[in-house]
Short mmCIF file of C-alpha atoms in Angstrom, two decimals:
data_model
loop_
_atom_site.label_atom_id
_atom_site.label_comp_id
_atom_site.label_asym_id
_atom_site.label_seq_id
_atom_site.Cartn_x
_atom_site.Cartn_y
_atom_site.Cartn_z
CA MET A 1 118.80 108.25 77.57
CA GLY A 2 118.85 109.15 81.49
CA LEU A 3 122.81 109.22 82.00
CA GLU A 4 123.77 109.84 78.67
CA ASP A 5 121.61 112.66 78.12
CA ARG A 6 124.13 115.53 78.49
CA ASP A 7 121.51 118.16 78.21
CA ALA A 8 119.17 116.98 80.74
CA LEU A 9 122.11 116.31 83.23
CA ARG A 10 123.26 120.24 82.31
CA VAL A 11 120.03 121.14 83.82
CA LEU A 12 120.64 119.16 87.21
CA GLN A 13 124.00 120.39 87.67
CA ALA A 14 123.01 123.64 86.74
CA ALA A 15 120.44 123.62 89.60
CA PHE A 16 123.27 123.25 92.18
CA GLU A 17 125.08 126.35 91.06
CA ARG A 18 125.45 129.38 93.24
CA SER A 19 124.46 132.65 91.29
CA GLY A 20 124.06 135.27 93.76
CA ASP A 21 120.17 135.51 93.33
CA PRO A 22 118.76 134.15 96.80
CA GLN A 23 115.36 133.25 94.67
CA ALA A 24 117.48 131.29 91.97
CA ASP A 25 120.32 130.11 94.01
CA SER A 26 120.95 126.57 95.06
CA GLU A 27 120.70 127.89 98.51
CA GLU A 28 117.01 127.33 98.31
CA LEU A 29 116.94 124.09 96.80
CA LEU A 30 119.50 122.76 98.98
CA ARG A 31 117.40 124.09 102.14
CA ARG A 32 114.46 122.55 100.71
CA ILE A 33 115.74 119.15 100.17
CA TYR A 34 116.84 118.85 103.59
CA THR A 35 113.53 120.23 105.35
CA ARG A 36 111.47 117.47 103.33
CA TRP A 37 114.21 114.82 103.93
CA PHE A 38 113.83 115.69 107.83
CA ALA A 39 109.94 115.66 107.13
CA LEU A 40 110.11 112.32 105.95
CA ASP A 41 112.35 110.67 108.20
CA THR A 42 112.25 112.67 111.67
CA GLN A 43 115.29 110.35 112.96
CA VAL A 44 117.94 112.07 110.33
CA ARG A 45 117.89 115.88 111.91
CA ASP A 46 119.52 114.28 115.05
CA LEU A 47 122.71 113.21 113.02
CA PHE A 48 123.54 116.67 112.11
CA PRO A 49 124.48 119.81 114.03
CA PRO A 50 122.43 122.35 114.82
CA GLU A 51 124.06 124.71 112.18
CA LEU A 52 123.10 123.10 108.64
CA ALA A 53 124.73 126.04 106.31
CA PRO A 54 128.19 124.31 106.10
CA GLN A 55 126.77 120.94 105.50
CA ARG A 56 124.43 121.82 102.78
CA ALA A 57 126.91 124.06 100.94
CA ALA A 58 129.39 121.36 100.96
CA PHE A 59 126.48 119.08 99.82
CA GLY A 60 125.81 121.45 96.87
CA ARG A 61 129.40 121.86 96.09
CA ALA A 62 130.11 117.98 95.71
CA MET A 63 126.76 117.58 93.66
CA HIS A 64 127.66 120.22 91.21
CA TRP A 65 130.91 118.36 90.47
CA VAL A 66 129.42 114.98 90.21
CA PHE A 67 126.87 116.12 87.80
CA GLY A 68 129.66 117.88 85.88
CA GLU A 69 131.58 114.42 85.65
CA PHE A 70 128.48 113.22 84.53
CA VAL A 71 127.95 115.57 81.82
CA ALA A 72 131.36 114.99 80.66
CA GLN A 73 130.83 111.17 80.69
CA ARG A 74 133.32 110.47 83.32
CA ALA A 75 132.93 107.72 85.93
CA GLN A 76 135.98 106.49 87.62
CA ALA A 77 136.40 109.63 89.84
CA PRO A 78 132.74 110.39 90.89
CA VAL A 79 131.96 106.37 91.63
CA SER A 80 135.39 106.73 93.92
CA PHE A 81 134.60 109.88 95.45
CA LEU A 82 131.14 108.87 96.31
CA ALA A 83 132.36 105.31 97.48
CA GLN A 84 134.25 107.19 99.97
CA LEU A 85 131.80 109.60 100.95
CA GLY A 86 129.34 106.83 101.68
CA ARG A 87 132.03 105.09 103.98
CA ASP A 88 133.12 107.77 105.59
CA HIS A 89 129.20 108.78 106.37
CA ARG A 90 128.90 105.71 108.62
CA LYS A 91 130.73 107.80 111.38
CA TYR A 92 126.92 109.52 111.41
CA GLY A 93 125.13 106.52 111.77
CA VAL A 94 123.78 106.57 108.37
CA THR A 95 121.57 103.62 107.68
CA GLU A 96 120.12 101.83 104.46
CA GLN A 97 116.33 103.91 105.96
CA HIS A 98 118.00 107.25 105.56
CA TYR A 99 119.62 106.86 102.35
CA ASP A 100 116.02 105.56 100.85
CA SER A 101 114.45 108.86 102.54
CA MET A 102 117.31 111.18 101.19
CA ARG A 103 116.47 109.15 97.68
CA ARG A 104 112.80 110.18 97.87
CA ALA A 105 112.97 113.60 99.40
CA TRP A 106 115.68 114.90 96.82
CA TYR A 107 113.83 113.50 93.64
CA SER A 108 110.68 115.34 94.79
CA THR A 109 112.27 118.69 95.68
CA MET A 110 114.39 118.90 92.47
CA ARG A 111 110.94 117.87 90.41
CA SER A 112 109.28 120.56 92.15
CA HIS A 113 112.60 123.20 92.21
CA LEU A 114 112.62 122.59 88.20
CA ILE A 115 109.00 122.69 87.38
CA ASP A 116 109.63 124.69 84.59
CA SER A 117 112.47 122.68 82.83
CA TRP A 118 111.25 119.42 84.36
CA THR A 119 110.79 117.03 80.80
CA ALA A 120 110.63 113.65 80.66
CA ALA A 121 114.32 113.51 79.86
CA VAL A 122 115.18 115.37 82.69
CA ASP A 123 112.95 113.28 84.90
CA ASP A 124 114.65 109.90 83.44
CA ALA A 125 118.25 111.61 84.18
CA ALA A 126 117.57 112.52 87.95
CA THR A 127 115.87 109.29 88.64
CA GLN A 128 119.00 107.38 87.35
CA ALA A 129 121.44 109.92 88.76
CA ILE A 130 119.88 110.24 92.40
CA ASN A 131 119.65 106.18 92.23
CA LEU A 132 123.21 105.90 91.41
CA ILE A 133 124.63 108.32 93.90
CA THR A 134 122.39 107.25 97.10
CA GLY A 135 122.90 103.83 95.65
CA ILE A 136 127.22 103.98 95.50
CA MET A 137 127.23 105.58 99.02
CA SER A 138 124.86 103.06 100.33
CA GLY A 139 126.44 99.75 99.00
CA ALA A 140 130.19 100.98 99.69
CA ALA A 141 129.09 101.86 103.19
CA ASP A 142 127.64 98.41 103.56
CA ALA A 143 130.79 96.54 102.07
CA GLU A 144 133.08 98.35 104.31
CA ASP A 145 134.18 95.94 106.95
CA GLY A 146 136.43 98.37 109.46
CA PRO A 147 135.15 100.24 112.23
CA ALA A 148 133.28 103.31 111.35
CA TRP A 149 135.17 105.49 113.61
CA TRP A 150 137.55 105.27 116.06
CA ASP A 151 137.52 106.56 119.56
CA GLY A 152 140.33 108.00 121.88
CA THR A 153 141.63 109.16 125.20
CA VAL A 154 143.48 112.62 125.10
CA LEU A 155 146.88 111.90 127.13
CA GLU A 156 148.31 115.28 126.56
CA HIS A 157 147.76 118.65 125.52
CA GLN A 158 150.11 121.32 125.21
CA ARG A 159 149.41 124.93 124.68
CA VAL A 160 152.80 125.59 122.63
CA SER A 161 151.14 129.16 121.17
CA ARG A 162 148.64 131.55 122.01
CA ASP A 163 146.32 129.89 118.83
CA ILE A 164 148.42 126.67 118.71
CA ALA A 165 148.24 123.47 120.84
CA VAL A 166 149.62 119.98 120.43
CA VAL A 167 147.23 117.42 121.57
CA ARG A 168 148.48 113.53 122.07
CA LEU A 169 145.67 110.75 122.57
CA HIS A 170 145.62 106.96 122.98
CA LEU A 171 142.98 105.30 120.77
CA ASP A 172 141.43 102.32 121.48
CA ARG A 173 142.56 100.56 118.45
CA PRO A 174 145.17 101.53 116.50
CA MET A 175 144.15 103.07 113.22
CA PRO A 176 145.66 102.69 109.91
CA TYR A 177 146.69 105.16 108.13
CA HIS A 178 149.38 106.74 105.51
CA SER A 179 151.54 109.87 106.74
CA GLY A 180 150.26 112.43 104.82
CA GLN A 181 146.36 111.66 105.15
CA TYR A 182 143.63 113.37 107.18
CA VAL A 183 141.04 112.36 109.40
CA ASN A 184 137.90 113.74 110.50
CA VAL A 185 137.37 114.43 114.63
CA SER A 186 134.87 115.41 116.90
CA ILE A 187 135.12 116.41 120.68
CA PRO A 188 132.81 116.35 123.45
CA GLN A 189 132.43 120.15 123.58
CA TRP A 190 130.93 120.31 120.29
CA PRO A 191 129.29 116.84 119.49
CA ARG A 192 128.34 116.27 116.03
CA ARG A 193 130.56 118.51 114.42
CA TRP A 194 133.36 117.15 112.67
CA ARG A 195 136.83 119.19 111.41
CA PHE A 196 139.56 117.80 109.53
CA LEU A 197 142.91 117.24 111.37
CA SER A 198 146.35 115.91 109.88
CA PRO A 199 147.97 113.25 112.07
CA ALA A 200 151.36 114.58 113.10
CA MET A 201 152.90 110.97 112.99
CA PRO A 202 153.24 107.97 111.26
CA ALA A 203 150.25 105.46 112.30
CA ASP A 204 151.57 103.74 115.57
CA PRO A 205 150.66 100.17 116.51
CA ASP A 206 149.68 100.88 119.78
CA GLY A 207 147.30 103.61 119.02
CA PHE A 208 148.96 106.70 119.71
CA ILE A 209 148.35 109.53 117.32
CA GLU A 210 149.03 113.30 117.88
CA PHE A 211 147.49 116.39 116.13
CA HIS A 212 148.52 120.22 116.06
CA VAL A 213 145.63 122.28 116.14
CA ARG A 214 145.47 126.11 115.70
CA SER A 215 142.69 128.33 116.38
CA VAL A 216 140.84 129.92 114.04
CA SER A 217 138.73 133.23 114.04
CA GLY A 218 135.09 132.03 114.55
CA GLY A 219 136.09 128.13 115.07
CA MET A 220 134.07 127.09 117.55
CA VAL A 221 135.45 123.33 117.32
CA SER A 222 138.83 124.72 117.04
CA HIS A 223 138.81 126.84 119.63
CA ALA A 224 137.82 124.30 121.94
CA MET A 225 140.43 121.80 120.88
CA VAL A 226 143.11 124.55 121.68
CA ALA A 227 141.67 126.18 124.68
CA GLU A 228 139.35 124.06 126.47
CA THR A 229 140.77 120.37 125.85
CA ARG A 230 142.04 118.43 128.64
CA PRO A 231 143.49 115.10 129.42
CA GLY A 232 140.91 112.45 129.88
CA ASP A 233 138.66 114.11 127.22
CA ARG A 234 137.16 111.30 124.89
CA TRP A 235 137.60 112.28 121.07
CA ARG A 236 136.35 110.59 118.07
CA LEU A 237 137.90 110.23 114.69
CA SER A 238 136.66 109.02 111.48
CA SER A 239 138.47 106.90 108.55
CA PRO A 240 141.42 108.73 106.70
CA HIS A 241 141.12 110.60 103.71
CA GLY A 242 143.87 111.89 101.49
CA ALA A 243 146.63 110.48 99.39
CA MET A 244 149.70 113.06 99.62
CA GLU A 245 153.05 111.12 99.42
CA VAL A 246 156.59 111.29 98.41
CA ASP A 247 157.99 108.87 95.97
CA ARG A 248 161.12 107.74 97.22
CA ASP A 249 162.24 106.55 93.80
CA GLY A 250 161.62 110.17 92.67
CA GLU A 251 162.69 113.79 92.25
CA ASP A 252 164.48 115.47 95.69
CA VAL A 253 161.29 117.07 97.50
CA LEU A 254 160.10 120.48 98.14
CA MET A 255 158.07 120.68 101.14
CA VAL A 256 155.87 124.14 102.38
CA ALA A 257 154.11 124.06 105.57
CA GLY A 258 152.23 127.18 106.98
CA SER A 259 151.53 127.09 110.74
CA THR A 260 149.97 123.94 111.90
CA GLY A 261 150.17 122.66 108.16
CA LEU A 262 153.49 121.14 109.42
CA ALA A 263 151.89 118.38 110.74
CA PRO A 264 151.27 115.89 107.88
CA LEU A 265 154.72 116.81 106.45
CA ARG A 266 156.17 116.21 109.78
CA ALA A 267 154.39 112.60 109.54
CA LEU A 268 155.87 111.86 106.11
CA ILE A 269 159.56 113.08 107.13
CA MET A 270 159.25 110.75 110.13
CA ASP A 271 158.16 108.18 107.75
CA LEU A 272 161.17 108.67 105.92
CA CYS A 273 163.45 108.27 108.53
CA ARG A 274 162.79 104.44 108.47
CA PHE A 275 164.84 104.16 105.45
CA GLY A 276 168.68 104.80 105.28
CA GLU A 277 168.34 106.25 101.75
CA ASN A 278 165.97 109.33 100.60
CA PRO A 279 165.42 111.93 98.27
CA ARG A 280 166.83 115.25 99.38
CA VAL A 281 163.90 116.81 101.14
CA HIS A 282 163.67 121.03 101.69
CA LEU A 283 161.35 122.01 104.12
CA PHE A 284 160.24 125.56 104.69
CA PHE A 285 158.25 126.37 107.65
CA GLY A 286 156.39 129.54 108.06
CA ALA A 287 154.61 131.53 110.78
CA ARG A 288 153.43 134.77 111.54
CA TYR A 289 156.00 135.10 114.54
CA PRO A 290 158.91 133.48 115.27
CA CYS A 291 157.43 132.19 118.53
CA GLU A 292 154.49 130.63 116.30
CA LEU A 293 157.45 128.03 114.47
CA TYR A 294 156.49 125.69 117.42
CA ASP A 295 157.93 122.32 116.60
CA LEU A 296 161.52 123.63 115.36
CA ARG A 297 163.11 121.99 118.01
CA THR A 298 161.81 118.53 116.55
CA LEU A 299 162.93 119.49 113.08
CA TRP A 300 165.92 119.86 114.59
CA GLU A 301 166.57 116.78 116.24
CA ILE A 302 165.77 114.58 112.93
CA ALA A 303 167.79 117.23 110.50
CA ALA A 304 170.76 116.48 113.17
CA SER A 305 170.54 113.02 112.11
CA SER A 306 169.45 113.06 108.71
CA PRO A 307 171.83 114.64 106.04
CA TRP A 308 168.60 114.41 103.46
CA LEU A 309 166.37 117.02 105.50
CA SER A 310 167.19 120.62 105.28
CA VAL A 311 164.75 123.02 107.03
CA SER A 312 164.15 126.84 106.50
CA PRO A 313 162.17 128.52 109.28
CA VAL A 314 160.09 131.61 107.91
CA SER A 315 158.42 134.15 109.58
CA GLU A 316 155.98 137.09 108.42
CA TYR A 317 157.60 139.53 111.37
CA ALA A 318 160.88 139.43 112.49
CA GLY A 319 159.85 140.11 116.16
CA ASP A 320 157.72 138.56 118.54
CA PRO A 321 154.37 139.81 120.10
CA PRO A 322 154.28 140.50 124.03
CA TRP A 323 151.88 137.39 124.47
CA ALA A 324 154.73 135.47 123.45
CA ALA A 325 156.62 135.11 126.70
CA ASP A 326 153.89 133.29 128.26
CA TYR A 327 154.69 130.28 126.24
CA PRO A 328 157.65 127.89 125.55
CA ASP A 329 160.57 129.18 123.56
CA VAL A 330 160.51 127.49 120.10
CA GLN A 331 164.06 128.24 119.07
CA PRO A 332 166.35 124.98 119.07
CA PRO A 333 169.94 124.81 119.29
CA ARG A 334 172.44 126.22 116.18
CA GLY A 335 172.16 123.93 113.29
CA LEU A 336 169.06 124.86 111.08
CA HIS A 337 169.16 127.60 108.53
CA VAL A 338 168.92 131.14 109.60
CA ARG A 339 165.25 132.00 109.86
CA GLN A 340 164.10 134.38 107.12
CA THR A 341 161.26 137.19 106.97
CA GLY A 342 158.82 137.34 104.69
CA ARG A 343 155.83 136.12 103.16
CA LEU A 344 155.90 132.12 102.41
CA PRO A 345 155.37 131.92 99.10
CA ASP A 346 157.90 135.08 98.39
CA VAL A 347 160.54 133.28 100.30
CA VAL A 348 160.35 130.01 98.70
CA THR A 349 159.80 131.35 95.27
CA LYS A 350 162.77 133.66 95.59
CA TYR A 351 164.83 130.68 95.01
CA GLY A 352 163.16 129.80 91.94
CA ALA A 353 160.33 127.63 90.56
CA TRP A 354 161.31 124.38 91.83
CA GLY A 355 160.34 122.42 88.87
CA ASP A 356 162.75 119.65 89.07
CA ARG A 357 161.08 118.72 92.62
CA GLN A 358 158.47 116.57 93.92
CA ILE A 359 156.05 119.57 95.76
CA LEU A 360 154.07 119.02 98.54
CA ILE A 361 152.38 122.45 100.58
CA CYS A 362 150.11 122.33 103.65
CA GLY A 363 148.59 124.93 105.43
CA GLY A 364 145.66 127.34 105.47
CA PRO A 365 143.56 127.25 101.96
CA ALA A 366 144.74 131.05 101.51
CA MET A 367 148.53 130.22 102.00
CA VAL A 368 148.27 127.02 99.68
CA ARG A 369 146.61 128.84 96.90
CA ALA A 370 148.88 131.81 97.01
CA THR A 371 152.07 129.49 97.00
CA TYR A 372 150.58 127.05 94.28
CA ASP A 373 150.10 129.97 92.29
CA ALA A 374 153.27 131.83 93.28
CA LEU A 375 155.00 128.57 91.74
CA VAL A 376 153.38 127.84 89.04
CA ALA A 377 153.91 131.59 87.95
CA LYS A 378 157.75 130.90 88.22
CA GLY A 379 157.30 127.67 85.91
CA ALA A 380 156.70 124.78 88.29
CA PRO A 381 154.45 121.97 86.49
CA PRO A 382 151.22 121.82 88.26
CA GLU A 383 150.97 118.11 88.00
CA ARG A 384 154.23 118.25 90.37
CA ILE A 385 152.23 119.94 93.11
CA GLN A 386 150.52 118.00 95.60
CA HIS A 387 148.21 119.78 98.58
CA ASP A 388 145.02 118.58 100.21
CA PRO A 389 141.53 119.94 99.17
CA LEU A 390 140.70 123.37 99.70
CA SER A 391 136.89 123.05 100.77
#
């Protein structure tokens, strides 16, 4: 029965579950898959960063979801996901040879790992599923005509706060993307380590692009982007992802941005400025301290000429820390809403559920979850809320 055998597919899905038991957990299976893959094809190891734990974990989460979709007999979402994954993997230099060795390593490792439950039905399902997954990825990569990556030169690096930098680049060739999307970025300080960033401006026909980067605790790449990037550095960008958007023919819009989560919403707002009429947009822009509301002046300039846009600054603390004096003053001229103090989800939801709006939330995973949960608890329909993947 193969891919129609739900019981066999459940066995394969369960192999990617995280149980907390190191001996039964999917982590051991994933470690063995990659070890065998590198043994079969020694060239593959050089495509990955030295620390493999995040890569293995991401693969495990993705495959648990894909097999769950197979169990539910849903094809459209996993096929689209795997095709995008295949197109995106071109940036690593993955070839048909690598997919073939991965297929063999994956099958043999699954068989030995599930030896006690490996029946003819499970074997048939595993063979078909692994061939399908690697085949979709490989086929989508081969069919893609666009470039595998875009290289660009850093033109300007502005440290706007202790943990935040604005980086502007000029790409060797323009990148087509939709405002609100995000791209994977690699920097020379940490080659082969890719991090997601959202362009803070609409796609530019001359190849200019801007990113807002926050240094996160323990984040080697984000710290290097904020503290070590210099004009002249060469960055590499992958193809864009995501589908966050504003329906100009739809309801009014609520945007909630935490820190550098402002970037994709800023790009969407700038894109709306091309039109004479837009739905009303209310943006809540939040940070820990007032000094970290780094782009208020730009928002003030847009709002001053765009009657459909209103901006509410929010900070968790009323005052700035001593180090704020070392960075530019972010306060714009009069004209924006008065800054409010409190947690961003609390400030947003004290005005109600916003259930009659298109709702877009961008920022760190904890902030997005908290704001989403608060809005839904207030009565906002979940289907009206857009946000990027949280993992």
